[in-house]
Amino acid sequence: MHRRTFLAALTASACTGPDLTMQRLLRVSLLGQALIEHAASDREWPGRRAIAARLAHADVVFTNLETVIQGPNAGAPTREALTLHVADARVLDTLASVHVNLMTTANNHAFDLGSGGILDTVTAIRRSGLVSAGSGENLAVASAPARLASPAGATGLVAFATGKIRPGGAATPDGTGINELRRNPSGEPNAGDLNRILDAIAAARRDSDVVLVCQHNHDWEPDPADVPAWQRALARRCINAGASTFIGHGVPLLQGIEFYRGAPLFYGLGNFAFQTEKPVGAYGPESWEGMIVDCTFVEGRFVTARLVPLALNEIGLGGVDDMATRGFPRLAGPVEARAMLERLTAASRTLGVGLDLGTDAEGRLIPPGTFG
């Protein structure tokens, strides 16, 4: 079994590869899913400034917007109020305030206000100056890769969702929806859906330095912390097609990490914002955790990633009935961070990856052969 490391003490000078200072670096920060229903000031989100400072140096900050933006085309709600995730466009400004600039809209809540809600959300994102992929006015638009240009290079995004997509929520050749990857009765991905996604990854690779692939998955194992074998095989196929990394969302907790051909596979990054309307105690403590993954790519190749644990407040600042200020992240303290990294170590070990922890609240993840 290869040994990987989480060693905060390591520096670029320990690299056995080429001199990184002579090559173009692209910094991509990956976040957990953002179920955000309320815009927030610094007072309402006490951890915002520290997180914004942490993300300020990234060229790309990516999340999954698990909220429908209310607009003029909204249809009737497709689910009960307790699980209806709707917000006004100010939440996009809240995310932008911590430098989020790229997001997926392919998830099982994108259809909460019907097809019109999908169109309103995509329109609001575009007006906010953000870039997204994963849903749109028809299947060609929903499945097309997004491209975010920066002085350090271009980042492509291919996004799709599996499981719990309500009837009418999937895009069709002539109909609005999300980019869905279905599974056959055998459990294997639908061939047509898979080929469409792999073709989009290949297209993104042709005009982007780095290609992110994100799957919002709700076809969970009996223990949601376990990564399904079919999803691991899918992630490898995405890397083979040209993806630089694979990102999983859907399960509201941290899942293990593994490598394939030098590329990191992040199956579950937990939550970045979690403003569920369900009562306190409805979710376990692991749902109130997340991770910033600060990735560095050199000439399109993954080199290293700093892992930064986050803790979210299950109870709003005004008490258990204050839903507007619950579920916002802050940088985790040393004890909290250590516990998260230890659980991530155990989860990754089940995927055949050994992780060694550093001594502080952060760690560094590197592929084999990079550091001595």
mmCIF file of C-alpha atoms in Angstrom:
data_model
loop_
_atom_site.group_PDB
_atom_site.id
_atom_site.type_symbol
_atom_site.label_atom_id
_atom_site.label_comp_id
_atom_site.label_asym_id
_atom_site.label_seq_id
_atom_site.Cartn_x
_atom_site.Cartn_y
_atom_site.Cartn_z
ATOM 1 C CA MET A 1 0.000 0.000 0.000
ATOM 2 C CA HIS A 2 1.369 3.420 -0.941
ATOM 3 C CA ARG A 3 1.936 5.857 1.887
ATOM 4 C CA ARG A 4 0.496 9.349 1.545
ATOM 5 C CA THR A 5 1.091 12.101 4.064
ATOM 6 C CA PHE A 6 -0.666 14.911 5.879
ATOM 7 C CA LEU A 7 2.469 16.743 7.011
ATOM 8 C CA ALA A 8 2.160 20.437 7.715
ATOM 9 C CA ALA A 9 5.912 20.732 8.277
ATOM 10 C CA LEU A 10 6.767 19.798 4.701
ATOM 11 C CA THR A 11 7.620 22.653 2.342
ATOM 12 C CA ALA A 12 8.154 22.968 -1.384
ATOM 13 C CA SER A 13 11.906 22.792 -0.809
ATOM 14 C CA ALA A 14 11.465 19.110 0.032
ATOM 15 C CA CYS A 15 10.091 18.410 -3.431
ATOM 16 C CA THR A 16 12.075 15.871 -5.423
ATOM 17 C CA GLY A 17 10.484 17.006 -8.694
ATOM 18 C CA PRO A 18 11.129 20.115 -10.794
ATOM 19 C CA ASP A 19 11.532 23.571 -9.248
ATOM 20 C CA LEU A 20 7.949 24.752 -8.739
ATOM 21 C CA THR A 21 8.996 28.414 -8.711
ATOM 22 C CA MET A 22 9.858 28.186 -12.422
ATOM 23 C CA GLN A 23 6.455 26.824 -13.450
ATOM 24 C CA ARG A 24 2.946 28.237 -13.595
ATOM 25 C CA LEU A 25 0.908 27.487 -10.474
ATOM 26 C CA LEU A 26 -2.881 27.323 -10.489
ATOM 27 C CA ARG A 27 -4.442 27.383 -7.032
ATOM 28 C CA VAL A 28 -7.886 25.817 -6.687
ATOM 29 C CA SER A 29 -9.765 25.725 -3.387
ATOM 30 C CA LEU A 30 -12.479 23.077 -3.112
ATOM 31 C CA LEU A 31 -15.332 23.469 -0.625
ATOM 32 C CA GLY A 32 -18.097 21.226 0.621
ATOM 33 C CA GLN A 33 -21.685 21.791 -0.478
ATOM 34 C CA ALA A 34 -23.356 25.126 0.199
ATOM 35 C CA LEU A 35 -26.919 24.720 1.394
ATOM 36 C CA ILE A 36 -27.301 28.439 2.050
ATOM 37 C CA GLU A 37 -30.702 30.064 2.466
ATOM 38 C CA HIS A 38 -29.795 33.380 4.127
ATOM 39 C CA ALA A 39 -27.380 36.160 3.250
ATOM 40 C CA ALA A 40 -25.092 37.043 6.130
ATOM 41 C CA SER A 41 -23.200 40.009 7.536
ATOM 42 C CA ASP A 42 -19.964 39.651 9.493
ATOM 43 C CA ARG A 43 -21.992 39.709 12.696
ATOM 44 C CA GLU A 44 -24.296 36.957 11.471
ATOM 45 C CA TRP A 45 -21.364 34.895 10.181
ATOM 46 C CA PRO A 46 -18.545 35.389 12.695
ATOM 47 C CA GLY A 47 -16.150 33.089 10.838
ATOM 48 C CA ARG A 48 -16.508 34.809 7.478
ATOM 49 C CA ARG A 49 -13.499 37.120 7.554
ATOM 50 C CA ALA A 50 -11.024 34.413 8.539
ATOM 51 C CA ILE A 51 -12.318 32.098 5.820
ATOM 52 C CA ALA A 52 -12.259 34.901 3.247
ATOM 53 C CA ALA A 53 -8.640 35.637 4.144
ATOM 54 C CA ARG A 54 -7.826 31.966 3.811
ATOM 55 C CA LEU A 55 -9.356 31.780 0.318
ATOM 56 C CA ALA A 56 -8.166 35.154 -0.951
ATOM 57 C CA HIS A 57 -5.095 33.769 -2.713
ATOM 58 C CA ALA A 58 -6.916 31.078 -4.688
ATOM 59 C CA ASP A 59 -7.440 31.494 -8.416
ATOM 60 C CA VAL A 60 -10.560 29.318 -8.221
ATOM 61 C CA VAL A 61 -12.897 28.706 -5.264
ATOM 62 C CA PHE A 62 -15.426 25.962 -5.995
ATOM 63 C CA THR A 63 -18.608 24.836 -4.253
ATOM 64 C CA ASN A 64 -21.938 23.134 -4.907
ATOM 65 C CA LEU A 65 -24.899 25.527 -4.689
ATOM 66 C CA GLU A 66 -27.604 23.350 -3.155
ATOM 67 C CA THR A 67 -30.150 26.159 -3.167
ATOM 68 C CA VAL A 68 -32.625 27.471 -5.742
ATOM 69 C CA ILE A 69 -32.511 31.231 -6.336
ATOM 70 C CA GLN A 70 -35.994 32.723 -6.237
ATOM 71 C CA GLY A 71 -36.944 34.503 -9.453
ATOM 72 C CA PRO A 72 -39.814 35.383 -11.792
ATOM 73 C CA ASN A 73 -39.986 31.940 -13.415
ATOM 74 C CA ALA A 74 -40.369 29.955 -10.203
ATOM 75 C CA GLY A 75 -42.893 27.154 -10.254
ATOM 76 C CA ALA A 76 -44.757 25.529 -7.394
ATOM 77 C CA PRO A 77 -42.538 23.870 -4.759
ATOM 78 C CA THR A 78 -41.822 20.238 -5.550
ATOM 79 C CA ARG A 79 -41.220 19.244 -1.931
ATOM 80 C CA GLU A 80 -42.469 20.059 1.566
ATOM 81 C CA ALA A 81 -41.265 23.197 3.356
ATOM 82 C CA LEU A 82 -38.919 21.322 5.705
ATOM 83 C CA THR A 83 -36.716 20.202 2.817
ATOM 84 C CA LEU A 84 -37.348 23.081 0.405
ATOM 85 C CA HIS A 85 -34.102 24.994 -0.218
ATOM 86 C CA VAL A 86 -34.844 28.435 -1.644
ATOM 87 C CA ALA A 87 -33.103 31.801 -1.264
ATOM 88 C CA ASP A 88 -32.866 35.182 -2.925
ATOM 89 C CA ALA A 89 -29.876 36.199 -5.007
ATOM 90 C CA ARG A 90 -28.125 37.902 -2.072
ATOM 91 C CA VAL A 91 -26.784 34.520 -0.955
ATOM 92 C CA LEU A 92 -24.614 34.562 -4.088
ATOM 93 C CA ASP A 93 -23.052 37.795 -2.828
ATOM 94 C CA THR A 94 -22.432 36.088 0.503
ATOM 95 C CA LEU A 95 -20.578 33.264 -1.235
ATOM 96 C CA ALA A 96 -18.699 35.720 -3.431
ATOM 97 C CA SER A 97 -17.588 37.557 -0.285
ATOM 98 C CA VAL A 98 -15.394 34.530 0.517
ATOM 99 C CA HIS A 99 -14.159 34.442 -3.092
ATOM 100 C CA VAL A 100 -16.365 31.645 -4.447
ATOM 101 C CA ASN A 101 -16.345 32.037 -8.237
ATOM 102 C CA LEU A 102 -17.171 28.575 -9.622
ATOM 103 C CA MET A 103 -20.029 26.256 -8.695
ATOM 104 C CA THR A 104 -22.097 23.276 -9.704
ATOM 105 C CA THR A 105 -25.886 23.487 -9.810
ATOM 106 C CA ALA A 106 -26.411 19.768 -10.497
ATOM 107 C CA ASN A 107 -28.045 18.328 -7.397
ATOM 108 C CA ASN A 108 -31.301 16.872 -6.143
ATOM 109 C CA HIS A 109 -32.549 20.256 -4.854
ATOM 110 C CA ALA A 110 -32.059 22.202 -8.095
ATOM 111 C CA PHE A 111 -35.663 21.310 -9.074
ATOM 112 C CA ASP A 112 -37.234 22.509 -5.801
ATOM 113 C CA LEU A 113 -39.095 25.268 -7.696
ATOM 114 C CA GLY A 114 -39.460 23.337 -10.931
ATOM 115 C CA SER A 115 -37.861 24.050 -14.282
ATOM 116 C CA GLY A 116 -38.396 27.769 -13.868
ATOM 117 C CA GLY A 117 -36.380 27.704 -10.671
ATOM 118 C CA ILE A 118 -33.478 26.101 -12.512
ATOM 119 C CA LEU A 119 -33.534 28.879 -15.119
ATOM 120 C CA ASP A 120 -33.786 31.596 -12.450
ATOM 121 C CA THR A 121 -30.820 30.128 -10.581
ATOM 122 C CA VAL A 122 -28.578 29.937 -13.635
ATOM 123 C CA THR A 123 -29.560 33.482 -14.632
ATOM 124 C CA ALA A 124 -28.835 34.855 -11.151
ATOM 125 C CA ILE A 125 -25.429 33.162 -11.074
ATOM 126 C CA ARG A 126 -24.516 34.658 -14.429
ATOM 127 C CA ARG A 127 -25.653 38.140 -13.359
ATOM 128 C CA SER A 128 -23.533 37.848 -10.216
ATOM 129 C CA GLY A 129 -20.440 37.311 -12.340
ATOM 130 C CA LEU A 130 -20.008 33.717 -11.168
ATOM 131 C CA VAL A 131 -19.529 30.643 -13.358
ATOM 132 C CA SER A 132 -21.507 27.408 -13.086
ATOM 133 C CA ALA A 133 -22.144 24.065 -14.752
ATOM 134 C CA GLY A 134 -24.606 21.220 -14.331
ATOM 135 C CA SER A 135 -28.036 22.594 -15.266
ATOM 136 C CA GLY A 136 -29.649 24.626 -17.998
ATOM 137 C CA GLU A 137 -32.336 25.111 -20.604
ATOM 138 C CA ASN A 138 -31.707 21.738 -22.268
ATOM 139 C CA LEU A 139 -29.436 18.723 -22.012
ATOM 140 C CA ALA A 140 -26.734 20.174 -24.250
ATOM 141 C CA VAL A 141 -26.441 23.252 -22.035
ATOM 142 C CA ALA A 142 -26.726 21.337 -18.746
ATOM 143 C CA SER A 143 -23.999 18.857 -19.692
ATOM 144 C CA ALA A 144 -21.600 21.358 -21.270
ATOM 145 C CA PRO A 145 -18.392 22.119 -19.369
ATOM 146 C CA ALA A 146 -17.981 25.534 -17.801
ATOM 147 C CA ARG A 147 -14.711 27.427 -18.151
ATOM 148 C CA LEU A 148 -13.286 29.943 -15.689
ATOM 149 C CA ALA A 149 -10.277 31.903 -16.915
ATOM 150 C CA SER A 150 -7.715 33.466 -14.588
ATOM 151 C CA PRO A 151 -4.222 34.908 -15.058
ATOM 152 C CA ALA A 152 -2.835 31.585 -13.798
ATOM 153 C CA GLY A 153 -4.759 29.522 -16.344
ATOM 154 C CA ALA A 154 -8.178 28.186 -17.260
ATOM 155 C CA THR A 155 -10.223 25.811 -15.114
ATOM 156 C CA GLY A 156 -12.924 23.634 -16.641
ATOM 157 C CA LEU A 157 -15.857 22.118 -14.745
ATOM 158 C CA VAL A 158 -18.081 19.171 -15.645
ATOM 159 C CA ALA A 159 -20.906 18.563 -13.171
ATOM 160 C CA PHE A 160 -23.665 15.977 -12.836
ATOM 161 C CA ALA A 161 -25.913 14.358 -10.236
ATOM 162 C CA THR A 162 -27.079 10.844 -9.388
ATOM 163 C CA GLY A 163 -29.981 9.754 -7.194
ATOM 164 C CA LYS A 164 -33.138 11.388 -5.830
ATOM 165 C CA ILE A 165 -33.727 13.455 -8.947
ATOM 166 C CA ARG A 166 -37.460 14.105 -9.015
ATOM 167 C CA PRO A 167 -39.540 13.379 -12.116
ATOM 168 C CA GLY A 168 -39.122 16.292 -14.504
ATOM 169 C CA GLY A 169 -35.874 17.453 -12.891
ATOM 170 C CA ALA A 170 -33.469 15.937 -15.406
ATOM 171 C CA ALA A 171 -32.586 17.878 -18.539
ATOM 172 C CA THR A 172 -33.739 16.473 -21.884
ATOM 173 C CA PRO A 173 -32.785 17.439 -25.448
ATOM 174 C CA ASP A 174 -35.657 19.923 -25.419
ATOM 175 C CA GLY A 175 -36.290 20.449 -21.730
ATOM 176 C CA THR A 176 -34.764 22.367 -18.815
ATOM 177 C CA GLY A 177 -33.133 20.399 -16.018
ATOM 178 C CA ILE A 178 -29.934 19.089 -14.520
ATOM 179 C CA ASN A 179 -27.253 16.871 -16.007
ATOM 180 C CA GLU A 180 -28.227 13.472 -14.577
ATOM 181 C CA LEU A 181 -26.166 10.292 -14.484
ATOM 182 C CA ARG A 182 -28.596 7.436 -14.015
ATOM 183 C CA ARG A 183 -27.747 3.926 -12.898
ATOM 184 C CA ASN A 184 -29.093 0.803 -14.560
ATOM 185 C CA PRO A 185 -30.829 -1.954 -12.558
ATOM 186 C CA SER A 186 -27.453 -3.725 -12.537
ATOM 187 C CA GLY A 187 -25.982 -0.757 -10.694
ATOM 188 C CA GLU A 188 -23.744 0.323 -13.551
ATOM 189 C CA PRO A 189 -23.975 3.886 -14.889
ATOM 190 C CA ASN A 190 -26.296 4.358 -17.850
ATOM 191 C CA ALA A 191 -24.065 4.125 -20.929
ATOM 192 C CA GLY A 192 -25.571 7.103 -22.713
ATOM 193 C CA ASP A 193 -25.285 9.335 -19.666
ATOM 194 C CA LEU A 194 -21.743 8.196 -18.949
ATOM 195 C CA ASN A 195 -20.538 8.713 -22.504
ATOM 196 C CA ARG A 196 -22.027 12.204 -22.551
ATOM 197 C CA ILE A 197 -20.149 13.077 -19.357
ATOM 198 C CA LEU A 198 -16.863 11.563 -20.520
ATOM 199 C CA ASP A 199 -17.132 13.445 -23.815
ATOM 200 C CA ALA A 200 -17.658 16.698 -21.889
ATOM 201 C CA ILE A 201 -14.560 15.988 -19.788
ATOM 202 C CA ALA A 202 -12.504 15.407 -22.931
ATOM 203 C CA ALA A 203 -13.831 18.653 -24.412
ATOM 204 C CA ALA A 204 -12.973 20.561 -21.234
ATOM 205 C CA ARG A 205 -9.454 19.150 -21.284
ATOM 206 C CA ARG A 206 -8.855 20.544 -24.758
ATOM 207 C CA ASP A 207 -9.230 24.182 -23.656
ATOM 208 C CA SER A 208 -8.546 24.164 -19.905
ATOM 209 C CA ASP A 209 -5.375 23.724 -17.871
ATOM 210 C CA VAL A 210 -7.225 21.999 -15.013
ATOM 211 C CA VAL A 211 -10.517 20.093 -15.232
ATOM 212 C CA LEU A 212 -12.711 19.595 -12.170
ATOM 213 C CA VAL A 213 -15.373 16.885 -12.248
ATOM 214 C CA CYS A 214 -18.083 16.965 -9.598
ATOM 215 C CA GLN A 215 -20.777 14.385 -8.882
ATOM 216 C CA HIS A 216 -23.579 15.129 -6.430
ATOM 217 C CA ASN A 217 -24.501 11.608 -5.386
ATOM 218 C CA HIS A 218 -27.488 10.359 -3.396
ATOM 219 C CA ASP A 219 -27.158 6.650 -4.179
ATOM 220 C CA TRP A 220 -25.515 5.960 -0.826
ATOM 221 C CA GLU A 221 -24.301 2.818 0.848
ATOM 222 C CA PRO A 222 -26.120 1.557 3.996
ATOM 223 C CA ASP A 223 -23.432 3.418 5.942
ATOM 224 C CA PRO A 224 -23.335 6.804 4.156
ATOM 225 C CA ALA A 225 -19.699 7.283 5.161
ATOM 226 C CA ASP A 226 -18.699 4.399 2.850
ATOM 227 C CA VAL A 227 -17.784 5.222 -0.743
ATOM 228 C CA PRO A 228 -19.660 2.981 -3.235
ATOM 229 C CA ALA A 229 -17.493 0.752 -5.412
ATOM 230 C CA TRP A 230 -19.359 1.917 -8.536
ATOM 231 C CA GLN A 231 -18.535 5.548 -7.708
ATOM 232 C CA ARG A 232 -14.845 4.739 -7.260
ATOM 233 C CA ALA A 233 -14.825 3.073 -10.679
ATOM 234 C CA LEU A 234 -16.645 6.076 -12.147
ATOM 235 C CA ALA A 235 -14.089 8.485 -10.685
ATOM 236 C CA ARG A 236 -11.288 6.555 -12.355
ATOM 237 C CA ARG A 237 -13.036 6.723 -15.703
ATOM 238 C CA CYS A 238 -13.354 10.491 -15.287
ATOM 239 C CA ILE A 239 -9.604 10.771 -14.646
ATOM 240 C CA ASN A 240 -8.886 8.605 -17.681
ATOM 241 C CA ALA A 241 -11.039 10.952 -19.774
ATOM 242 C CA GLY A 242 -9.004 13.993 -18.733
ATOM 243 C CA ALA A 243 -10.187 15.132 -15.292
ATOM 244 C CA SER A 244 -7.557 16.606 -12.980
ATOM 245 C CA THR A 245 -9.512 15.680 -9.868
ATOM 246 C CA PHE A 246 -12.860 14.146 -8.885
ATOM 247 C CA ILE A 247 -15.076 15.843 -6.282
ATOM 248 C CA GLY A 248 -18.004 14.197 -4.555
ATOM 249 C CA HIS A 249 -20.906 15.963 -2.873
ATOM 250 C CA GLY A 250 -24.257 14.695 -1.653
ATOM 251 C CA VAL A 251 -23.448 12.829 1.541
ATOM 252 C CA PRO A 252 -23.455 15.538 4.243
ATOM 253 C CA LEU A 253 -20.230 14.368 5.878
ATOM 254 C CA LEU A 254 -16.543 13.830 5.152
ATOM 255 C CA GLN A 255 -15.598 10.737 3.163
ATOM 256 C CA GLY A 256 -12.252 9.182 2.354
ATOM 257 C CA ILE A 257 -9.642 10.327 -0.147
ATOM 258 C CA GLU A 258 -7.669 8.234 -2.600
ATOM 259 C CA PHE A 259 -5.336 8.729 -5.563
ATOM 260 C CA TYR A 260 -5.529 7.429 -9.095
ATOM 261 C CA ARG A 261 -2.785 8.134 -11.629
ATOM 262 C CA GLY A 262 -1.535 10.941 -9.397
ATOM 263 C CA ALA A 263 -4.944 12.644 -9.257
ATOM 264 C CA PRO A 264 -6.784 13.060 -5.936
ATOM 265 C CA LEU A 265 -10.315 11.713 -5.604
ATOM 266 C CA PHE A 266 -12.258 13.623 -2.938
ATOM 267 C CA TYR A 267 -15.442 11.608 -2.433
ATOM 268 C CA GLY A 268 -17.031 13.805 0.201
ATOM 269 C CA LEU A 269 -15.966 17.246 1.467
ATOM 270 C CA GLY A 270 -18.820 17.645 3.949
ATOM 271 C CA ASN A 271 -20.690 20.918 4.198
ATOM 272 C CA PHE A 272 -19.538 24.466 3.655
ATOM 273 C CA ALA A 273 -22.940 25.893 4.611
ATOM 274 C CA PHE A 274 -25.769 23.793 6.030
ATOM 275 C CA GLN A 275 -28.899 25.863 6.665
ATOM 276 C CA THR A 276 -31.314 22.984 6.907
ATOM 277 C CA GLU A 277 -34.727 23.739 8.354
ATOM 278 C CA LYS A 278 -34.771 20.445 10.227
ATOM 279 C CA PRO A 279 -34.660 20.690 14.031
ATOM 280 C CA VAL A 280 -31.519 20.516 16.115
ATOM 281 C CA GLY A 281 -30.423 16.896 16.437
ATOM 282 C CA ALA A 282 -31.906 15.767 13.122
ATOM 283 C CA TYR A 283 -28.360 15.329 11.780
ATOM 284 C CA GLY A 284 -25.341 13.901 13.568
ATOM 285 C CA PRO A 285 -22.301 15.979 14.504
ATOM 286 C CA GLU A 286 -20.412 14.877 11.368
ATOM 287 C CA SER A 287 -22.893 16.862 9.256
ATOM 288 C CA TRP A 288 -21.688 20.066 10.886
ATOM 289 C CA GLU A 289 -18.173 19.687 9.527
ATOM 290 C CA GLY A 290 -16.432 20.456 6.277
ATOM 291 C CA MET A 291 -13.066 20.916 4.665
ATOM 292 C CA ILE A 292 -11.312 23.496 2.550
ATOM 293 C CA VAL A 293 -8.938 21.724 0.175
ATOM 294 C CA ASP A 294 -6.374 24.191 -1.156
ATOM 295 C CA CYS A 295 -5.016 22.418 -4.244
ATOM 296 C CA THR A 296 -1.970 23.453 -6.231
ATOM 297 C CA PHE A 297 -1.614 22.425 -9.868
ATOM 298 C CA VAL A 298 1.586 22.914 -11.858
ATOM 299 C CA GLU A 299 1.191 22.975 -15.634
ATOM 300 C CA GLY A 300 -2.161 21.237 -15.104
ATOM 301 C CA ARG A 301 -0.735 18.490 -12.878
ATOM 302 C CA PHE A 302 -1.814 18.085 -9.257
ATOM 303 C CA VAL A 303 1.108 18.662 -6.887
ATOM 304 C CA THR A 304 -0.179 19.141 -3.366
ATOM 305 C CA ALA A 305 -3.178 20.177 -1.270
ATOM 306 C CA ARG A 306 -3.502 21.769 2.119
ATOM 307 C CA LEU A 307 -6.508 20.497 4.107
ATOM 308 C CA VAL A 308 -8.240 23.028 6.360
ATOM 309 C CA PRO A 309 -11.018 21.656 8.625
ATOM 310 C CA LEU A 310 -14.163 23.702 9.183
ATOM 311 C CA ALA A 311 -16.777 23.579 11.957
ATOM 312 C CA LEU A 312 -20.380 24.732 11.415
ATOM 313 C CA ASN A 313 -22.817 25.953 14.094
ATOM 314 C CA GLU A 314 -25.845 23.690 14.409
ATOM 315 C CA ILE A 315 -27.606 26.246 16.623
ATOM 316 C CA GLY A 316 -28.141 29.792 15.365
ATOM 317 C CA LEU A 317 -26.685 32.748 17.225
ATOM 318 C CA GLY A 318 -30.147 33.600 18.538
ATOM 319 C CA GLY A 319 -30.951 30.074 19.707
ATOM 320 C CA VAL A 320 -32.542 26.943 18.294
ATOM 321 C CA ASP A 321 -35.260 28.870 16.430
ATOM 322 C CA ASP A 322 -32.779 31.138 14.672
ATOM 323 C CA MET A 323 -32.393 29.478 11.278
ATOM 324 C CA ALA A 324 -30.889 32.533 9.557
ATOM 325 C CA THR A 325 -27.569 32.306 11.397
ATOM 326 C CA ARG A 326 -27.158 28.528 11.728
ATOM 327 C CA GLY A 327 -24.980 26.383 9.534
ATOM 328 C CA PHE A 328 -22.200 28.874 8.735
ATOM 329 C CA PRO A 329 -18.569 27.681 8.883
ATOM 330 C CA ARG A 330 -15.563 28.850 10.832
ATOM 331 C CA LEU A 331 -11.999 27.606 10.868
ATOM 332 C CA ALA A 332 -11.958 24.653 13.265
ATOM 333 C CA GLY A 333 -9.904 24.869 16.420
ATOM 334 C CA PRO A 334 -6.924 22.532 16.930
ATOM 335 C CA VAL A 335 -8.813 19.868 18.887
ATOM 336 C CA GLU A 336 -11.761 19.838 16.474
ATOM 337 C CA ALA A 337 -9.459 19.813 13.464
ATOM 338 C CA ARG A 338 -7.382 16.959 14.809
ATOM 339 C CA ALA A 339 -10.503 14.849 15.360
ATOM 340 C CA MET A 340 -11.713 15.505 11.796
ATOM 341 C CA LEU A 341 -8.353 14.634 10.275
ATOM 342 C CA GLU A 342 -8.152 11.439 12.318
ATOM 343 C CA ARG A 343 -11.574 10.341 11.049
ATOM 344 C CA LEU A 344 -10.563 11.240 7.525
ATOM 345 C CA THR A 345 -7.448 9.128 8.013
ATOM 346 C CA ALA A 346 -9.555 6.135 9.042
ATOM 347 C CA ALA A 347 -11.967 6.623 6.123
ATOM 348 C CA SER A 348 -9.109 6.876 3.620
ATOM 349 C CA ARG A 349 -7.461 3.758 5.025
ATOM 350 C CA THR A 350 -10.523 1.743 3.967
ATOM 351 C CA LEU A 351 -9.767 2.915 0.398
ATOM 352 C CA GLY A 352 -6.228 1.588 0.632
ATOM 353 C CA VAL A 353 -4.580 4.921 1.403
ATOM 354 C CA GLY A 354 -2.495 5.473 4.511
ATOM 355 C CA LEU A 355 -2.416 9.022 5.862
ATOM 356 C CA ASP A 356 -0.032 10.381 8.473
ATOM 357 C CA LEU A 357 -1.181 13.416 10.448
ATOM 358 C CA GLY A 358 0.899 16.458 11.196
ATOM 359 C CA THR A 359 0.954 18.096 14.582
ATOM 360 C CA ASP A 360 -1.165 21.184 13.867
ATOM 361 C CA ALA A 361 -4.746 21.872 12.772
ATOM 362 C CA GLU A 362 -3.943 21.511 9.089
ATOM 363 C CA GLY A 363 -2.290 18.959 6.887
ATOM 364 C CA ARG A 364 -0.761 18.522 3.496
ATOM 365 C CA LEU A 365 -1.873 15.863 1.057
ATOM 366 C CA ILE A 366 0.631 14.868 -1.622
ATOM 367 C CA PRO A 367 0.703 12.220 -4.333
ATOM 368 C CA PRO A 368 3.310 9.445 -4.266
ATOM 369 C CA GLY A 369 6.817 10.376 -5.301
ATOM 370 C CA THR A 370 6.401 14.133 -4.863
ATOM 371 C CA PHE A 371 8.127 14.507 -1.538
ATOM 372 C CA GLY A 372 11.003 12.533 -0.042
#
